[in-house]
mmCIF file of C-alpha atoms and ligand atoms in Angstrom:
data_model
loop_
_atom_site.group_PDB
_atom_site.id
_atom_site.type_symbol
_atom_site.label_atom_id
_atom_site.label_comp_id
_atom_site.label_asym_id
_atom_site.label_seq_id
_atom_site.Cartn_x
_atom_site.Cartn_y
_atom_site.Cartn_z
ATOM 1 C CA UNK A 1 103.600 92.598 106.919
ATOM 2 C CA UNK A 2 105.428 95.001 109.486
ATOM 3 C CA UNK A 3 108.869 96.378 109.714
ATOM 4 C CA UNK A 4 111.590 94.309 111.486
ATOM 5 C CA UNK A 5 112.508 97.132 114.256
ATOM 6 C CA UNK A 6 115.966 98.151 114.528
ATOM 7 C CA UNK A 7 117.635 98.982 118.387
ATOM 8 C CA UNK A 8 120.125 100.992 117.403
ATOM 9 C CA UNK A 9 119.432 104.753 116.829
ATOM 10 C CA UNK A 10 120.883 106.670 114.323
ATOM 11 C CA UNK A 11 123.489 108.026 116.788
ATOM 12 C CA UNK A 12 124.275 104.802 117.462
ATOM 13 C CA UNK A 13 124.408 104.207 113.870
ATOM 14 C CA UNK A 14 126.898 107.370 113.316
ATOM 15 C CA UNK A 15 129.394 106.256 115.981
ATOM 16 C CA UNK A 16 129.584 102.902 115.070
ATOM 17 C CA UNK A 17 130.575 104.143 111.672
ATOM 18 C CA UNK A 18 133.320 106.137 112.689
ATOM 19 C CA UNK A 19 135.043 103.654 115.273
ATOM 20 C CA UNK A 20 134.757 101.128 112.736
ATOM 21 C CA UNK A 21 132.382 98.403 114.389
ATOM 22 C CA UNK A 22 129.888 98.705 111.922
ATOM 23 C CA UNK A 23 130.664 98.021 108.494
ATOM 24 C CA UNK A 24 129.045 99.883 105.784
ATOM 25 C CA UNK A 25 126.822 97.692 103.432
ATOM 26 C CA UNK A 26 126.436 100.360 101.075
ATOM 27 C CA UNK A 27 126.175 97.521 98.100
ATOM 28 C CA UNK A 28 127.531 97.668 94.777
ATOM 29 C CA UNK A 29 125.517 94.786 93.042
ATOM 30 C CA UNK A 30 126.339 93.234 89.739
ATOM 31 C CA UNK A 31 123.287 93.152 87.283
ATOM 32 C CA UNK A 32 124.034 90.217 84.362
ATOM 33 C CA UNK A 33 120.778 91.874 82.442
ATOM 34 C CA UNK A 34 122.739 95.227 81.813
ATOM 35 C CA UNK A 35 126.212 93.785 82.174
ATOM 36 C CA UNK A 36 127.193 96.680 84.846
ATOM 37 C CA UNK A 37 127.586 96.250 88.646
ATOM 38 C CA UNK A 38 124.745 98.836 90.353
ATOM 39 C CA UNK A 39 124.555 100.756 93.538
ATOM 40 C CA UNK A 40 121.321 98.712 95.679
ATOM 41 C CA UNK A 41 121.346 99.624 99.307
ATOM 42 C CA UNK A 42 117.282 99.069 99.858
ATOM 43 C CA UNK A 43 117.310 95.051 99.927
ATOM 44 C CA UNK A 44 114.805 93.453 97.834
ATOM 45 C CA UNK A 45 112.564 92.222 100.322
ATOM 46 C CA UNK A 46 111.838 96.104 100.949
ATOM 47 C CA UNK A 47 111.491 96.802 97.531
ATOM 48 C CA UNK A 48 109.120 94.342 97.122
ATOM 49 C CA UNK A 49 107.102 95.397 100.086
ATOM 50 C CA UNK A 50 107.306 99.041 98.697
ATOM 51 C CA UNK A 51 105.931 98.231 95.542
ATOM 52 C CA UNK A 52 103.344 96.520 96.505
ATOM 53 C CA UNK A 53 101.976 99.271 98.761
ATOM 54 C CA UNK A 54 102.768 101.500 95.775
ATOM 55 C CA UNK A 55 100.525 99.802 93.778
ATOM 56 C CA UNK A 56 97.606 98.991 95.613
ATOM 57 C CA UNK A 57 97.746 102.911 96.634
ATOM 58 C CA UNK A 58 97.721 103.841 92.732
ATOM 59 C CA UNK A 59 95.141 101.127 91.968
ATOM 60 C CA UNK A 60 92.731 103.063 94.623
ATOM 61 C CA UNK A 61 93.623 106.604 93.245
ATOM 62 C CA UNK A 62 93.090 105.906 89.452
ATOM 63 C CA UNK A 63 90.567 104.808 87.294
ATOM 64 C CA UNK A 64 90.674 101.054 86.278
ATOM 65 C CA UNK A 65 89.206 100.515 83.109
ATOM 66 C CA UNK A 66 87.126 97.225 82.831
ATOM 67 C CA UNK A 67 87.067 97.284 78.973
ATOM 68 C CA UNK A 68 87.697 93.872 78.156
ATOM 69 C CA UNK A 69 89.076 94.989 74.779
ATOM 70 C CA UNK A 70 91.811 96.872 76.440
ATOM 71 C CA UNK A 71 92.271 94.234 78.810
ATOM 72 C CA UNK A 72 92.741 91.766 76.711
ATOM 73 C CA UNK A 73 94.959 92.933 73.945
ATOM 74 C CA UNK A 74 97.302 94.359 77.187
ATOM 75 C CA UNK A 75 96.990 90.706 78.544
ATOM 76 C CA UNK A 76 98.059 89.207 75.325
ATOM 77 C CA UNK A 77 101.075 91.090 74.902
ATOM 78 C CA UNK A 78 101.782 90.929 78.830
ATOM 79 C CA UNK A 79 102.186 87.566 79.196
ATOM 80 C CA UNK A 80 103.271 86.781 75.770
ATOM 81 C CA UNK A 81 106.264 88.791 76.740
ATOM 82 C CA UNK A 82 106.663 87.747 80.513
ATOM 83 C CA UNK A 83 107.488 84.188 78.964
ATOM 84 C CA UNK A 84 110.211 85.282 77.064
ATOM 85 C CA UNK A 85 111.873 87.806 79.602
ATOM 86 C CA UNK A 86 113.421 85.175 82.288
ATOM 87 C CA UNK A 87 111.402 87.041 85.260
ATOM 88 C CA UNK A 88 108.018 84.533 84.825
ATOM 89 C CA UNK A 89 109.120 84.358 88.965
ATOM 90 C CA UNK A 90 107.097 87.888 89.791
ATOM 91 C CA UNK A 91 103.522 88.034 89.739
ATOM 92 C CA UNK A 92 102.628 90.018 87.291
ATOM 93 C CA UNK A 93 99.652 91.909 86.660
ATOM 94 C CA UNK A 94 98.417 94.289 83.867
ATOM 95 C CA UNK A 95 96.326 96.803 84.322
ATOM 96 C CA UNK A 96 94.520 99.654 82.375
ATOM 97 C CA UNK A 97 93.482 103.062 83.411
ATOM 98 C CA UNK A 98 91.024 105.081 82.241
ATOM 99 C CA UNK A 99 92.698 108.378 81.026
ATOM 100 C CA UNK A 100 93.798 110.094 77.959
ATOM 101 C CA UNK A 101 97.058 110.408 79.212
ATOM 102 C CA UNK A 102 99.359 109.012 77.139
ATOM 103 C CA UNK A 103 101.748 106.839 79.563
ATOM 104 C CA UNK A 104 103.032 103.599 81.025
ATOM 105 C CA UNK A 105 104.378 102.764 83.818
ATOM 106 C CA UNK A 106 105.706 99.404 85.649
ATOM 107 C CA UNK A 107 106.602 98.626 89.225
ATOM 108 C CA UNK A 108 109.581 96.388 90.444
ATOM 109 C CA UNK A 109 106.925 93.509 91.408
ATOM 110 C CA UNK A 110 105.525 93.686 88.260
ATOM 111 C CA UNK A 111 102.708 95.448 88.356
ATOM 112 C CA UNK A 112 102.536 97.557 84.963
ATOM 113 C CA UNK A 113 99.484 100.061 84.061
ATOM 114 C CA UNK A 114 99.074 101.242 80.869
ATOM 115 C CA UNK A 115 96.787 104.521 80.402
ATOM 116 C CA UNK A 116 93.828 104.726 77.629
ATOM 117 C CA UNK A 117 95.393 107.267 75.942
ATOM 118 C CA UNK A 118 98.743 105.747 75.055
ATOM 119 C CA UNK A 119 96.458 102.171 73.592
ATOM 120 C CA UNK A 120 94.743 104.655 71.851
ATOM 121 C CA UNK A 121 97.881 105.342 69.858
ATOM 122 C CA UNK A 122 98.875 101.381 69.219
ATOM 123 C CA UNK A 123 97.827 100.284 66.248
ATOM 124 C CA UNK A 124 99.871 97.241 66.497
ATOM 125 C CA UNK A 125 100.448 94.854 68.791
ATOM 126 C CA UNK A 126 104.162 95.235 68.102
ATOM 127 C CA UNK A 127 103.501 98.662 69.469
ATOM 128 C CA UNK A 128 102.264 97.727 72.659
ATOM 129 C CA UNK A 129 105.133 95.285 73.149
ATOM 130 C CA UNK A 130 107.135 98.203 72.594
ATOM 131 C CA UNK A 131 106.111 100.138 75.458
ATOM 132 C CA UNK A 132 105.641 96.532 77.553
ATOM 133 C CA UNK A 133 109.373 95.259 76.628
ATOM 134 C CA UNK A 134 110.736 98.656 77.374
ATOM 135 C CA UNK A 135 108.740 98.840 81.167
ATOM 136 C CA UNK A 136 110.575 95.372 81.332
ATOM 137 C CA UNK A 137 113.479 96.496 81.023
ATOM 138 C CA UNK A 138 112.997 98.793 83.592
ATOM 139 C CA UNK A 139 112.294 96.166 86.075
ATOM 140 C CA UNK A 140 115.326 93.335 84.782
ATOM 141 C CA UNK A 141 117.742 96.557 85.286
ATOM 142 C CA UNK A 142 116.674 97.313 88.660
ATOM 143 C CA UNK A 143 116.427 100.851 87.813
ATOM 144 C CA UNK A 144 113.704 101.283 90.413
ATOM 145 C CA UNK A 145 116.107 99.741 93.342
ATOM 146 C CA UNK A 146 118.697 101.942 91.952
ATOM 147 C CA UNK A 147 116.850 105.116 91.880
ATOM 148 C CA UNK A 148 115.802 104.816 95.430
ATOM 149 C CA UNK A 149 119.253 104.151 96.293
ATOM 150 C CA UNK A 150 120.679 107.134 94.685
ATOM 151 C CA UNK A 151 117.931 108.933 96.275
ATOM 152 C CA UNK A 152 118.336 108.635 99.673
ATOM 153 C CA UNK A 153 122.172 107.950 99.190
ATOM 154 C CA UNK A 154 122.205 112.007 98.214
ATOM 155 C CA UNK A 155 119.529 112.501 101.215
ATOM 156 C CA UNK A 156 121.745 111.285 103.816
ATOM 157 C CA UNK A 157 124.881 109.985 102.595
ATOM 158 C CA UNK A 158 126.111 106.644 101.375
ATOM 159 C CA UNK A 159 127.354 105.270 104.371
ATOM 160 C CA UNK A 160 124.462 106.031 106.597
ATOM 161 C CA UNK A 161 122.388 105.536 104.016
ATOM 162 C CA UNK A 162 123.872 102.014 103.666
ATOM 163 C CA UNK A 163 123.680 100.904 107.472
ATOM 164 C CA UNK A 164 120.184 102.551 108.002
ATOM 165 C CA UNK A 165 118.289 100.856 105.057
ATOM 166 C CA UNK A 166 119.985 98.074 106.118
ATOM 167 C CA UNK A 167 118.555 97.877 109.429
ATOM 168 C CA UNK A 168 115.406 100.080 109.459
ATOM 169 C CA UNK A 169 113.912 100.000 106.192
ATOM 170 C CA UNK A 170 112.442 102.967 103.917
ATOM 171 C CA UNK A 171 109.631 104.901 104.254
ATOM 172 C CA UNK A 172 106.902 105.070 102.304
ATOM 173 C CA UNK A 173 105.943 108.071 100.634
ATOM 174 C CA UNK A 174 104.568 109.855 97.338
ATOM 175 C CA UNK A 175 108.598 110.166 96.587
ATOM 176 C CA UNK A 176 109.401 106.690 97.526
ATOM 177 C CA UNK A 177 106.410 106.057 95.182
ATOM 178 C CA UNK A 178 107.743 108.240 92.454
ATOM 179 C CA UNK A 179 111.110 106.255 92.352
ATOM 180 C CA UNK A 180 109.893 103.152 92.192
ATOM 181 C CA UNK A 181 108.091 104.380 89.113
ATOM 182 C CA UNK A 182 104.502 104.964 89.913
ATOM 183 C CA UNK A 183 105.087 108.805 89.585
ATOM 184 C CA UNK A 184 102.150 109.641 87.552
ATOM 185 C CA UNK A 185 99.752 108.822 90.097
ATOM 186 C CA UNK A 186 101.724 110.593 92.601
ATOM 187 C CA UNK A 187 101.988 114.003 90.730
ATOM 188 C CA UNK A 188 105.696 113.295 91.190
ATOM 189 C CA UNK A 189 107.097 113.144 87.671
ATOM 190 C CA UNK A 190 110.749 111.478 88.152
ATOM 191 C CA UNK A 191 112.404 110.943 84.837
ATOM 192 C CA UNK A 192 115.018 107.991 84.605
ATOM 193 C CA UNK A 193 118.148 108.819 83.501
ATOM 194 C CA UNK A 194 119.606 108.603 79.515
ATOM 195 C CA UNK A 195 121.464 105.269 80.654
ATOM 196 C CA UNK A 196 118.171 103.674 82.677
ATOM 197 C CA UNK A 197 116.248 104.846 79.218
ATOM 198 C CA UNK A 198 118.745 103.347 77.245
ATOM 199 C CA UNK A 199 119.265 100.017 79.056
ATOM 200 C CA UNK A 200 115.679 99.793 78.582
ATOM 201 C CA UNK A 201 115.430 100.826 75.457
ATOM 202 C CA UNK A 202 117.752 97.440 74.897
ATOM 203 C CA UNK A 203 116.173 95.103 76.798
ATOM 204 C CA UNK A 204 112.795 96.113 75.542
ATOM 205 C CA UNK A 205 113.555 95.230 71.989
ATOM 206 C CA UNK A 206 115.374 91.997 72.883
ATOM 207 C CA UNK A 207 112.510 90.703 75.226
ATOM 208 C CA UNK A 208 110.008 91.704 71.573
ATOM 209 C CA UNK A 209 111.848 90.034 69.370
ATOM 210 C CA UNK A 210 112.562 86.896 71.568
ATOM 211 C CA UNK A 211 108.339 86.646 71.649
ATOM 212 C CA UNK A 212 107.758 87.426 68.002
ATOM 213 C CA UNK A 213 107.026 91.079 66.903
ATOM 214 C CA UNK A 214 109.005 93.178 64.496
ATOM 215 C CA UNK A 215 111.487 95.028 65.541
ATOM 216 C CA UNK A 216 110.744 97.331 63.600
ATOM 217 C CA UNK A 217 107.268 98.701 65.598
ATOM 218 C CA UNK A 218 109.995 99.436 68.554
ATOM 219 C CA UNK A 219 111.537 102.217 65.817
ATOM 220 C CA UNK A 220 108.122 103.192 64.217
ATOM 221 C CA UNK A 221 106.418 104.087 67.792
ATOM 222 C CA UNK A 222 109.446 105.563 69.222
ATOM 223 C CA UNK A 223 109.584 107.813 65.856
ATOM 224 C CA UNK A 224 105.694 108.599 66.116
ATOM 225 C CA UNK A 225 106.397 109.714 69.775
ATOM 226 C CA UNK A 226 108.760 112.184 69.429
ATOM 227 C CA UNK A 227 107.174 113.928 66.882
ATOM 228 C CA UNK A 228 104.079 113.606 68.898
ATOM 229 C CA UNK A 229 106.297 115.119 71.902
ATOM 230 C CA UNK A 230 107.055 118.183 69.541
ATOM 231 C CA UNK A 231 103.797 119.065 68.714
ATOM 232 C CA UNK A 232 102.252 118.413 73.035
ATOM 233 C CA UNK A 233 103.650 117.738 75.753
ATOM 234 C CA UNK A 234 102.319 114.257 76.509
ATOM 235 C CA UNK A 235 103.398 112.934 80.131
ATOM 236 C CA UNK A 236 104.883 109.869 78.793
ATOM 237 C CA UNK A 237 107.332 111.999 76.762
ATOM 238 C CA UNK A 238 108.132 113.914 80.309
ATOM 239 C CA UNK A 239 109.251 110.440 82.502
ATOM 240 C CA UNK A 240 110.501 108.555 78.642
ATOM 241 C CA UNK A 241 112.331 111.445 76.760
ATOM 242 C CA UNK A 242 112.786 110.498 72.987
ATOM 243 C CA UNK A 243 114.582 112.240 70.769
ATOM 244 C CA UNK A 244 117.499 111.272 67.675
ATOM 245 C CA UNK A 245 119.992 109.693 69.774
ATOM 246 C CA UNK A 246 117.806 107.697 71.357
ATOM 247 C CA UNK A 247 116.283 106.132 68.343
ATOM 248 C CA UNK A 248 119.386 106.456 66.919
ATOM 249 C CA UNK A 249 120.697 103.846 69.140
ATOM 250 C CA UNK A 250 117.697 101.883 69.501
ATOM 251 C CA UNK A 251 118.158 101.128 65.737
ATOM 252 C CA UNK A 252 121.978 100.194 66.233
ATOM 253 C CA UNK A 253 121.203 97.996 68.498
ATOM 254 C CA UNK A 254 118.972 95.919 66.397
ATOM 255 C CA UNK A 255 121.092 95.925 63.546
ATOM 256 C CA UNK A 256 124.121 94.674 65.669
ATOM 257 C CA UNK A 257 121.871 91.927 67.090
ATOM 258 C CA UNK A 258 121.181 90.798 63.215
ATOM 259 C CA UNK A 259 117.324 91.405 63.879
ATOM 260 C CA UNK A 260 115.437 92.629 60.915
HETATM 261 ZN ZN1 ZN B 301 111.510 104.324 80.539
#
């Protein structure tokens, strides 16, 4: 798949901002899933092609773990879940790695890799929907497409920003890597915000309950990490901070839902 060339240059670009002839598609997009309109300027074509050299690039670098245990208890949960969260139109794919580390992470495609270390942790399977519902969430809420927006919106300003994604595309890079969410294997640790933690947070639990575990693991693991984050400092607790508020919420939300 290559690049569609653009023949305008970025001078070009920057004059036929300022007369006027070239209208800014800096895009505000509405997201029904989080009920807020978002900032997307990368389209999701290039998104798509990001991720996908994201992932093969992570695949290489780590260590997959053949384990069919693993595999299959990830698997199970996976597409348990994928049934139930309206995106059953990406092709999904769960993978584990082989390393303590105790992390998740998903792409925008919907690849998702789950580390050892954090399975390791899971006693139930209402656990690992926990972490699977909440990288979910992640990907219904665009946060990915929004991150990379904000990103090089603040790297060269909206309105260029805007007309050159539009036309020439991203690069791809350990940072464009990071934002999309496969920052662990990048050594690029981007957190996403309180509200993208939140929103998935949210989604997570409603995508669980809608395919059958307890709410109630969502609470218990979220609990069991932050006390885990007080006594280490596991990575997953560095890109998914949890603390009171968070949980705090988290259990609001399922008692305003009427989930028990
Ligand atoms: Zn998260």
């Amino acid at each position: 798949m290559t690049m569609k060339k653009f023949p305008m240059n970025r001078r070009d670009i920057v004059l036929g901002l300022a007369a006027g002839s070239i209208l800014p598609v800096a895009g505000c997009a509405q997201n029904d899933a989080l009920g807020r309109s978002q900032l997307q300027l990368v389209s999701d074509n290039q998104i798509m092609y990001l991720s996908q050299q994201a992932w093969t690039q992570a695949i290489s670098r780590e260590r997959v773990l053949r384990d069919p245990g693993y595999n299959r208890r990830l698997q199970r949960v996976g597409s348990n879940m994928v049934a139930r969260s309206g995106m059953s139109h990406l092709d999904w794919e769960f993978v584990v790695i082989d390393s303590d580390q105790v992390n998740a992470w998903v792409l925008p495609n919907g690849k998702v890799a789950f580390y050892r270390g954090i399975l390791d942790i899971m006693e139930e399977d209402g656990h690992v929907a926990t972490v699977m519902g909440h990288e979910m969430g992640h990907v219904a809420g665009r946060h990915a497409g929004e991150r990379a927006s904000q990103q090089q919106a603040s790297q060269i300003g909206m309105q260029l920003a805007g007309a050159l994604l539009q036309s020439q595309g991203v690069n791809f890079d350990d940072n464009m890597a990071a934002a999309l969410g496969a920052g662990v294997t990048y050594g690029v640790i981007l957190p996403y915000s309180r509200q993208h933690e939140l929103e998935a947070d949210r989604l997570g639990v409603d995508y669980m309950v809608a395919s059958g575990y307890e709410p109630h693991h969502a609470l218990d693991f979220w609990v069991a990490m932050s006390s885990l984050h007080r006594g280490s400092s596991a990575e997953f607790m560095s890109t998914h901070p949890s603390d009171d508020t968070r949980i705090a919420a988290m259990r609001e939300h399922i008692a305003s839902r009427g989930y028990s």
